[in-house]
Short mmCIF file of C-alpha atoms in Angstrom, two decimals:
data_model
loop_
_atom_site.label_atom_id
_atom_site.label_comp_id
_atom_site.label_asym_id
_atom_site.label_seq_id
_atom_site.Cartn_x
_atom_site.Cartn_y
_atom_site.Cartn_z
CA UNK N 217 -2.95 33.78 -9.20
CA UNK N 218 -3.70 30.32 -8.14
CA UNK N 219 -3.44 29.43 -4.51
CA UNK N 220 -2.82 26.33 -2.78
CA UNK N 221 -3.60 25.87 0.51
CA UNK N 222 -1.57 22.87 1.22
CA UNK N 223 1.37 24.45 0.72
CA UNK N 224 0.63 27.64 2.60
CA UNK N 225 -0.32 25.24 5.80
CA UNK N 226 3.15 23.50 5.05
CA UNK N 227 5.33 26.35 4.67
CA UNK N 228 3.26 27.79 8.19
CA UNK N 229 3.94 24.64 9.59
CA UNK N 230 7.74 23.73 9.40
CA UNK N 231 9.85 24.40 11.99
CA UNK N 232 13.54 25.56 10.78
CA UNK N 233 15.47 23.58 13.68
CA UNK N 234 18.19 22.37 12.28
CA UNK N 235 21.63 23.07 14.21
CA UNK N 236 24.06 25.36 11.52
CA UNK N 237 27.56 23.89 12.56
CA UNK N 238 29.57 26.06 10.62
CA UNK N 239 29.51 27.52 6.93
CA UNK N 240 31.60 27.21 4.16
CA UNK N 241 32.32 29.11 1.13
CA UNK N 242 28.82 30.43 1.61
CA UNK N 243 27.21 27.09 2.28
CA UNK N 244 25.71 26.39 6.25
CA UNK N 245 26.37 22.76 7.09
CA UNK N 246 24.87 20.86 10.38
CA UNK N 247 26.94 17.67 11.76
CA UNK N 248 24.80 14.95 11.54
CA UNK N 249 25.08 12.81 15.38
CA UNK N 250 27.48 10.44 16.01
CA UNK N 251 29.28 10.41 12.09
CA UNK N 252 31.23 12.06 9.78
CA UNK N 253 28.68 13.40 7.67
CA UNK N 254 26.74 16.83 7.23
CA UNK N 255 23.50 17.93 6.17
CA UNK N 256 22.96 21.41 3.86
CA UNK N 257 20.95 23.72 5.89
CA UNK N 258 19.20 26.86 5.92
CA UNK N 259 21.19 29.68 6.64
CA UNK N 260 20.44 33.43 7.98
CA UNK N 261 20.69 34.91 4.24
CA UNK N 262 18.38 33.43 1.74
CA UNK N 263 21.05 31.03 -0.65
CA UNK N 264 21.45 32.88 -4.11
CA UNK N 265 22.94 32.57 -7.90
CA UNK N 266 24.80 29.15 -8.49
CA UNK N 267 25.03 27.14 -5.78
CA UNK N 268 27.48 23.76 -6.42
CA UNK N 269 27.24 21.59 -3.21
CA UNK N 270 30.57 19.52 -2.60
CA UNK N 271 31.10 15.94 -2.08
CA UNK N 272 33.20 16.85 1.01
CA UNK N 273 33.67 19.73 3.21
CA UNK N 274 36.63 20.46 5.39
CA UNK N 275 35.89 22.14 8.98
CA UNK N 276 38.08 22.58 12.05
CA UNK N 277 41.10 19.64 10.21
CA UNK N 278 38.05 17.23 10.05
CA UNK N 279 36.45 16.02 6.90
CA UNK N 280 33.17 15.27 6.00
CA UNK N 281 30.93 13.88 3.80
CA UNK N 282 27.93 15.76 2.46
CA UNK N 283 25.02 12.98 2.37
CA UNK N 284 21.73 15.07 3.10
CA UNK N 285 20.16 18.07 1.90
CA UNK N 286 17.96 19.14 5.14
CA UNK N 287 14.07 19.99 5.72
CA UNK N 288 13.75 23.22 3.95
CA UNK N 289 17.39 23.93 3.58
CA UNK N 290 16.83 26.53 0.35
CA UNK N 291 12.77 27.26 1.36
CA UNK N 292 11.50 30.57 -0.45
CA UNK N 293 15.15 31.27 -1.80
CA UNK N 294 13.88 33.04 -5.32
CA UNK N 295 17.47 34.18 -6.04
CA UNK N 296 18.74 30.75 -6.66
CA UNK N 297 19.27 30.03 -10.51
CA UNK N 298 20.87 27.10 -10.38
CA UNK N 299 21.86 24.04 -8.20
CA UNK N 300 24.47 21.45 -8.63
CA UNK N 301 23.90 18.32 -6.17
CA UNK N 302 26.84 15.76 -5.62
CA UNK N 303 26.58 12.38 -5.94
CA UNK N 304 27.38 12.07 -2.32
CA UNK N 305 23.75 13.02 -1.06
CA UNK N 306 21.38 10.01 -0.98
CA UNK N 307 18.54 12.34 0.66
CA UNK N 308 16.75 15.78 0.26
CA UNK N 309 14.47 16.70 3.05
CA UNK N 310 10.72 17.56 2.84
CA UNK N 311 10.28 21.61 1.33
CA UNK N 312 14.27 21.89 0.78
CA UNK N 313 13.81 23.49 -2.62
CA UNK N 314 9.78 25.01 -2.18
CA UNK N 315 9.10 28.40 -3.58
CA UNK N 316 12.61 28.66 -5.69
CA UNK N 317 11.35 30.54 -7.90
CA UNK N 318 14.82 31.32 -9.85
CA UNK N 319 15.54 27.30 -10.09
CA UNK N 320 14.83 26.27 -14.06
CA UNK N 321 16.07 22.88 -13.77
CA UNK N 322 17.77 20.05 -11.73
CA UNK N 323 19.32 16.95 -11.39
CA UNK N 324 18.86 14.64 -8.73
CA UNK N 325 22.13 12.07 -8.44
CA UNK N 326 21.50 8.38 -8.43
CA UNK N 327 21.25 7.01 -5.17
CA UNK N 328 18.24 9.39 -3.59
CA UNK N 329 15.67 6.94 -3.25
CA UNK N 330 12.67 9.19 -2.45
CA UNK N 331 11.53 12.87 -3.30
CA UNK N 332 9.79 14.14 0.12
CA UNK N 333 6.41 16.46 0.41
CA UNK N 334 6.66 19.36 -1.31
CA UNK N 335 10.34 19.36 -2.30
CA UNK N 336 9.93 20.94 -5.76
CA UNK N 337 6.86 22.83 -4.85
CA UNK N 338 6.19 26.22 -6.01
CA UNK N 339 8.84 26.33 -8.43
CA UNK N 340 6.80 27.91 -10.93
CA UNK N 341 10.12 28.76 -13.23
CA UNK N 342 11.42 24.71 -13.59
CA UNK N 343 11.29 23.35 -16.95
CA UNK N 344 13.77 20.18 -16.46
CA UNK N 345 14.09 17.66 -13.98
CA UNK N 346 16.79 15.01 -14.13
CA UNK N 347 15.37 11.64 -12.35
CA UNK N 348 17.60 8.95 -10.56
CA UNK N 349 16.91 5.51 -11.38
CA UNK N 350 17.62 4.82 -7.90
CA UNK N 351 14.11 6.70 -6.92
CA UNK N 352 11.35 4.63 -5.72
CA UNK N 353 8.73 7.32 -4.33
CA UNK N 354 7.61 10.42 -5.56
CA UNK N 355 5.95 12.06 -1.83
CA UNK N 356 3.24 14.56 -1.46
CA UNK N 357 3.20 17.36 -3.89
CA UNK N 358 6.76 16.96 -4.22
CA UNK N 359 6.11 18.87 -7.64
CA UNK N 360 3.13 20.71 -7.07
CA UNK N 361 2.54 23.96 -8.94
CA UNK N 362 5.89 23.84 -11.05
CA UNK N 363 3.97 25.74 -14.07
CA UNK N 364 6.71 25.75 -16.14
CA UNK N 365 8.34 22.04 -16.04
CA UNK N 366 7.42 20.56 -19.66
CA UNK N 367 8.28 16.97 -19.18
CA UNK N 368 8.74 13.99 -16.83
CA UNK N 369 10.23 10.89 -17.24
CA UNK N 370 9.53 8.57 -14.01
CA UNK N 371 12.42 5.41 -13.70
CA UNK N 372 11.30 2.37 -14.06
CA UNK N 373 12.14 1.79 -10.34
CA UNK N 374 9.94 4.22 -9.05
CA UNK N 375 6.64 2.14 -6.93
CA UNK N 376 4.33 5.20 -5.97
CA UNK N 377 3.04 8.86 -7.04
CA UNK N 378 1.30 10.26 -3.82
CA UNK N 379 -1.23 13.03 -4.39
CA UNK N 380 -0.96 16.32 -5.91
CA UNK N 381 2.68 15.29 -7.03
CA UNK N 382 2.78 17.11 -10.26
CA UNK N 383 -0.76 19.18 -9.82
CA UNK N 384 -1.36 22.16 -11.93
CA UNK N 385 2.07 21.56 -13.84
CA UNK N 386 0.24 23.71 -16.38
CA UNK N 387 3.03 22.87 -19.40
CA UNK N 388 3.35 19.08 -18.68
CA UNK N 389 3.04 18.17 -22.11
CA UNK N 390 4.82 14.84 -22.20
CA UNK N 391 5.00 11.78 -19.15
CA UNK N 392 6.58 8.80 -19.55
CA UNK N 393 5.48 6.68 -16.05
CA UNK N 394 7.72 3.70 -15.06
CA UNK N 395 7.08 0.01 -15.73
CA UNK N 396 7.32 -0.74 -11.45
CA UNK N 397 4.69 2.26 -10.79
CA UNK N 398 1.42 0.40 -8.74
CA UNK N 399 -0.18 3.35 -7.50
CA UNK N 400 -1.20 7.20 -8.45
CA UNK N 401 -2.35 9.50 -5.52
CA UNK N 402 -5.39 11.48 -5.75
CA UNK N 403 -4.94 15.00 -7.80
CA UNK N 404 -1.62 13.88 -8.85
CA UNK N 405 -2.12 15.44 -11.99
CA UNK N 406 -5.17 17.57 -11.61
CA UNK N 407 -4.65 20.76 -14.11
CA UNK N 408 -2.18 19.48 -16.44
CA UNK N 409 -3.72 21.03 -18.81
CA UNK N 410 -1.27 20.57 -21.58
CA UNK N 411 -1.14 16.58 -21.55
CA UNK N 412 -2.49 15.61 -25.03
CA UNK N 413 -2.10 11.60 -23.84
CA UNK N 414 -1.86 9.94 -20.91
CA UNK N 415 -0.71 6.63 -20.92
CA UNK N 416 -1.41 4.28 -17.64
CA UNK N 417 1.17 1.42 -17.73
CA UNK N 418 -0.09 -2.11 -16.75
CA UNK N 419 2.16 -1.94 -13.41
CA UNK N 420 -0.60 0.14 -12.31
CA UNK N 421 -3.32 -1.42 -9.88
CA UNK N 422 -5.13 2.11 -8.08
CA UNK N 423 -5.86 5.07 -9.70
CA UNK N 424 -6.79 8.19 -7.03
CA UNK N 425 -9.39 10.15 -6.95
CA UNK N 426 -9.28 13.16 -9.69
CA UNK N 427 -5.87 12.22 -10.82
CA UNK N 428 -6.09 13.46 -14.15
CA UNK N 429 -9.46 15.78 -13.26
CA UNK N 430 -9.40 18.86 -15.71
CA UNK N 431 -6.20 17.28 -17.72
CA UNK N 432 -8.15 19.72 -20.78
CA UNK N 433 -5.69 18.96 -23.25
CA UNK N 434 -6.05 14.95 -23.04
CA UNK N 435 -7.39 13.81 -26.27
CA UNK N 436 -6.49 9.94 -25.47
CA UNK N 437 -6.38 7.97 -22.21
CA UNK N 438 -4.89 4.42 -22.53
CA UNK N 439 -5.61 2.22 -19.22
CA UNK N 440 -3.30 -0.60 -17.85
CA UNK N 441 -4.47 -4.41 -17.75
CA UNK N 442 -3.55 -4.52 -13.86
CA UNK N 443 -5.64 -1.32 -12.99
CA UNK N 444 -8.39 -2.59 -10.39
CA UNK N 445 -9.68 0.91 -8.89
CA UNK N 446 -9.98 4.11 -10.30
CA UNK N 447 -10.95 6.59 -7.87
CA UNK N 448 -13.81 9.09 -8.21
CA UNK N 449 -13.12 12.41 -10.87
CA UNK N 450 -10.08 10.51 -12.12
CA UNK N 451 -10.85 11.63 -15.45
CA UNK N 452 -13.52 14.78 -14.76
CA UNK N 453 -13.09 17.77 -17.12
CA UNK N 454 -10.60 16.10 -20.03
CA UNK N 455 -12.73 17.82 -22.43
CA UNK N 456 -11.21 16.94 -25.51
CA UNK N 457 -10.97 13.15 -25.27
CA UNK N 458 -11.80 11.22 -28.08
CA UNK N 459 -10.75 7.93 -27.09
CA UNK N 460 -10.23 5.75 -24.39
CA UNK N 461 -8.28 2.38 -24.33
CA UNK N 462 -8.99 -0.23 -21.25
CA UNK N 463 -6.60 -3.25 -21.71
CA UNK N 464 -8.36 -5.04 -18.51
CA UNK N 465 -10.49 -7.69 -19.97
CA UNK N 466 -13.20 -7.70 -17.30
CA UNK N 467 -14.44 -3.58 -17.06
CA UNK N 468 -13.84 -1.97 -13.75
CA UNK N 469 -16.22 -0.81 -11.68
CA UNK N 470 -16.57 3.13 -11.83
CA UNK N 471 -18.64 5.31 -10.65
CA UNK N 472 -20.31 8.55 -12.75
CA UNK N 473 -17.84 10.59 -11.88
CA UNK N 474 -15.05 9.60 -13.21
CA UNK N 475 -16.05 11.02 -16.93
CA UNK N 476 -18.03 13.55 -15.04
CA UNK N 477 -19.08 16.19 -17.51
CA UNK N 478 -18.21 14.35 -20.75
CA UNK N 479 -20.24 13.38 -23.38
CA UNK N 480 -19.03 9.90 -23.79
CA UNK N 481 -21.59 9.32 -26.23
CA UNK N 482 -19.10 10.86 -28.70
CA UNK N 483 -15.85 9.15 -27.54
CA UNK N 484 -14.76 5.71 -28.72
CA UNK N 485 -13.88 3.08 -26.49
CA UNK N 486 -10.92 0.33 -27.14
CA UNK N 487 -11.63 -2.73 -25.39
CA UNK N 488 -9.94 -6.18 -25.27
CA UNK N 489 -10.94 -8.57 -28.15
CA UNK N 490 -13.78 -10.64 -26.68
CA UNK N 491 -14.77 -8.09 -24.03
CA UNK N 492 -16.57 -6.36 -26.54
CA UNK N 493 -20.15 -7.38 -25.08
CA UNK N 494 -18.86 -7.30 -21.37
CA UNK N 495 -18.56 -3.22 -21.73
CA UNK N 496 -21.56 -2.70 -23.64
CA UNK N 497 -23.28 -4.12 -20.78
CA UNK N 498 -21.24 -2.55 -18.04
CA UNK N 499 -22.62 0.64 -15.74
CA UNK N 500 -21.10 4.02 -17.31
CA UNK N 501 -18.68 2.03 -19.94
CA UNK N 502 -21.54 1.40 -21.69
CA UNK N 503 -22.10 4.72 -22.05
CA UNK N 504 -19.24 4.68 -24.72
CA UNK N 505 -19.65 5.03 -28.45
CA UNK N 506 -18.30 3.25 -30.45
CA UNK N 507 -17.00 0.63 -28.12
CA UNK N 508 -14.80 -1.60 -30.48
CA UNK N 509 -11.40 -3.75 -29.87
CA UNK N 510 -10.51 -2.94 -33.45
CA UNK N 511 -7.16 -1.03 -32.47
CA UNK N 512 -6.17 -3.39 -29.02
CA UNK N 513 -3.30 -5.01 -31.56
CA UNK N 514 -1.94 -2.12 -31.66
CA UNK N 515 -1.77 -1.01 -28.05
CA UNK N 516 -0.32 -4.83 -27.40
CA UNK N 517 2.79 -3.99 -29.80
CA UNK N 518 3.21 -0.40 -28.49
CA UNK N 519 6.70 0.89 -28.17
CA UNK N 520 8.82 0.34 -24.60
CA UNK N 521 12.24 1.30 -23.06
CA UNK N 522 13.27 -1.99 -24.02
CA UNK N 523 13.07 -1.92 -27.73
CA UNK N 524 15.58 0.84 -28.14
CA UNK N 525 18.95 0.55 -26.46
CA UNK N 526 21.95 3.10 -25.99
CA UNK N 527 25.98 2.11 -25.62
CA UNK N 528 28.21 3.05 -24.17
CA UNK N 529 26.57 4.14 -21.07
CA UNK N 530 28.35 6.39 -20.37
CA UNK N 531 29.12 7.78 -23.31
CA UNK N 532 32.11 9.35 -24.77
CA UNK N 533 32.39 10.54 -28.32
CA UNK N 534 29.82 8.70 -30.22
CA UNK N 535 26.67 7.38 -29.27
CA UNK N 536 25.48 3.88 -30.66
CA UNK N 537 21.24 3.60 -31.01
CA UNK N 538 20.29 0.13 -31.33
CA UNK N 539 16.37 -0.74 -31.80
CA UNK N 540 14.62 -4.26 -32.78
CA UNK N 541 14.14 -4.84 -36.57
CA UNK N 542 10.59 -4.28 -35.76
CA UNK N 543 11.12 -0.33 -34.75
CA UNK N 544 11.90 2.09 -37.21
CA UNK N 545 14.32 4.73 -36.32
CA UNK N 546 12.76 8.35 -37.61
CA UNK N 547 14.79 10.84 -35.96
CA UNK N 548 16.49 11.14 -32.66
CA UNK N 549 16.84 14.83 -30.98
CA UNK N 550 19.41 14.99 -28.06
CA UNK N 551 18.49 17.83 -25.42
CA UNK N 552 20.63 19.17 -21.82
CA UNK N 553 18.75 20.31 -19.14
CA UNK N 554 17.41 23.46 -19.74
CA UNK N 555 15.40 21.55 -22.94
CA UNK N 556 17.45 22.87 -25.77
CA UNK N 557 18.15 21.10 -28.56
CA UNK N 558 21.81 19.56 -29.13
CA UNK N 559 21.73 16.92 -31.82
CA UNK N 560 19.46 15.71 -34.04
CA UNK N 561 19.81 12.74 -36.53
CA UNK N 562 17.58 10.17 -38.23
CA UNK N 563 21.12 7.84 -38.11
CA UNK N 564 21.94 5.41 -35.51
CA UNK N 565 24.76 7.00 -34.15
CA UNK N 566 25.69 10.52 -32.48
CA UNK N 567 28.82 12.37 -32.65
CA UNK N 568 28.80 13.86 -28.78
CA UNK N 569 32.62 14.83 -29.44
CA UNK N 570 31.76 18.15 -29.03
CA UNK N 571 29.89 18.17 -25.66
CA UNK N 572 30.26 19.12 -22.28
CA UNK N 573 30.28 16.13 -19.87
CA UNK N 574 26.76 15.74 -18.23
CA UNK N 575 23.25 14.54 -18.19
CA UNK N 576 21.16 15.04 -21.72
CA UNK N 577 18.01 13.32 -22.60
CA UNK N 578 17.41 11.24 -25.95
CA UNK N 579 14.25 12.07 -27.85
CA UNK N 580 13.57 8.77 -29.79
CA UNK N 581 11.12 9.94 -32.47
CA UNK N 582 9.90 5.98 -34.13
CA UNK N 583 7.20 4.56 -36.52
CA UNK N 584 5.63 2.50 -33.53
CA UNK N 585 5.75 6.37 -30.65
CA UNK N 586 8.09 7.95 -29.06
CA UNK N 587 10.40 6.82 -26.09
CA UNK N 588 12.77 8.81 -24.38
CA UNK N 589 16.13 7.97 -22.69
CA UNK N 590 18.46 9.59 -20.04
CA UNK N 591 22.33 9.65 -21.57
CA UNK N 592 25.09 10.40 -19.47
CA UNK N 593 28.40 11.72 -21.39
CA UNK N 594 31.36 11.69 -19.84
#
């Protein structure tokens, strides 16, 4: 099995200090200093089964709010299946959630702004994660090693992806990154071997070292107009690339490595129109073949979040879908959390009569790609 020695050093290294207050129906609480609200925090016995966190807790005739899940609050607890978060808690501390093992997916309420080192880590059974469009930062390996999580959606709000935040997500198929997003950390997405695109918006200015190194399954790579570094090994070991799309009119400076090992003598290069003779002449893009600026129109008129909207928000009985006459509706598949399929139509409405209140996402399946939307029913 695949070791990470990051995460071994962090789980060595943190310190459970955190006061426990008092517990309640099974949960241990610390008081934060000086207010009226508590923190979740590790307790004695490992935290196991369903866990729903309240809003508020009642100890000793006072109430309090529940605003923080603490530094490793549920660390190594493999019997947890399932956790429900209020929309009370505006932070989760570094490692709360490493090494749940039991955990298949989650929901983080709006209002968190950042997901700290490690917080995800390690949970190699997670297949669906819910994110806030209140987060800004993604931290250190905050989903490192979650083999089983399929796809990610990143907010639009969301600035930076520090390294190995998603490495070896071995099933990350599908990731849609936010139209804010300026930087990706080195190894962010080393060993996701099961991306068969990956799409670099032009928010993007820095590209880490081996972001996408030994991304396998990557058959296209489409690069942002504002990207101005890409780090060494960014794109090492995506064997089965065919094609590569830079939408920066002057070419980057790279070095070897970043197509280390590829014969890019056999993969086509996209290239703005006019910069045709500026790559053939640049170090290492020149290396391309064909390089041609024949299919740059198309990138230009790609499909974004803002060509296909949803009302109500929330929703509540039927769901409208409302695209530009330019898009082409083909089908629409509505999914919960765990990934399973709820509705499907190739209409523009939904009938969500029928379903629980929640969070779902909206598969939008049209003739320019595919965009995906979080729905909230009420």
């Amino acid at each position: 099995m695949k070791k990470n020695l990051f995460f071994v050093m962090a789980l060595l290294s943190l310190s459970i200090a955190s006061a426990q207050d008092f517990v309640s129906n099974n949960i241990a609480y610390h008081v934060i200093p000086g207010t009226t609200n508590v923190e979740v925090v590790k307790k004695a016995d490992c935290y196991t089964g369903a866990v729903t966190i309240p809003e508020t807790v009642t100890y000793n005739t006072e109430n309090y709010d529940v605003t923080t899940i603490g530094i490793g609050a549920f660390r190594s607890c493999t019997g947890l299946t399932s956790i429900a978060i209020p929309d009370s808690v505006v932070s989760i501390g570094k490692l709360a959630f490493v090494g749940c093992a039991g955990l298949t997916s989650v929901a983080i309420p709006n209002g968190v702004t950042s997901i700290e080192q490690a917080t995800f880590a390690s949970c190699v059974n997670l297949e669906t994660v819910d994110l806030p469009d209140s987060l800004t930062f993604i931290g250190v390996a905050a989903f490192g090693e979650c083999e089983n999580l399929t796809t990610i959606n990143i907010p639009d709000s969301v600035v930076a992806i520090e390294r190995q935040a998603f490495y070896y997500c071995e099933s990350l198929s599908e990731v849609n990154l936010g139209s804010s997003l300026t930087s990706i950390g080195e190894i962010a997405f080393k060993g996701c071997k099961s991306l068969s695109t990956i799409d670099i918006p032009d928010s993007v200015i820095t590209l880490g070292e081996q972001a996408f190194m030994n991304c396998k399954g990557a058959k296209t790579i489409r690069i942002g107009s504002s990207v101005t570094s890409i780090g060494q090994g960014a794109f090492r070991k995506c064997k089965d690339l065919t094609a590569v799309t830079v939408k920066h009119a002057t070419p980057v400076r790279i070095t070897e490595s970043v197509f280390f090992n590829l014969d890019l003598s056999s993969i086509t290069l996209y290239v703005p129109r006019g910069s045709e003779v500026a790559y053939r002449a640049a170090r290492f893009w020149k290396n391309f073949n064909p390089i041609t600026s024949r299919e740059i129109s198309d990138l230009e008129s790609s499909l974004t979040k803002e060509d296909v909207k949803l009302y109500p928000i929330p929703a509540n009985n039927v769901l409208h879908i409302e695209q530009k006459k330019s898009v082409i509706l083909e089908e629409a598949t509505l999914l919960n959390l765990n990934g399973d399929i709820v509705k499907t139509t190739t209409g523009n409405t939904i009938d969500i009569s029928n379903l629980a209140g929640g969070i779902y996402t909206l598969k939008l399946n049209t003739d320019r790609g595919v965009v995906t939307k979080k729905v909230v029913i009420k």
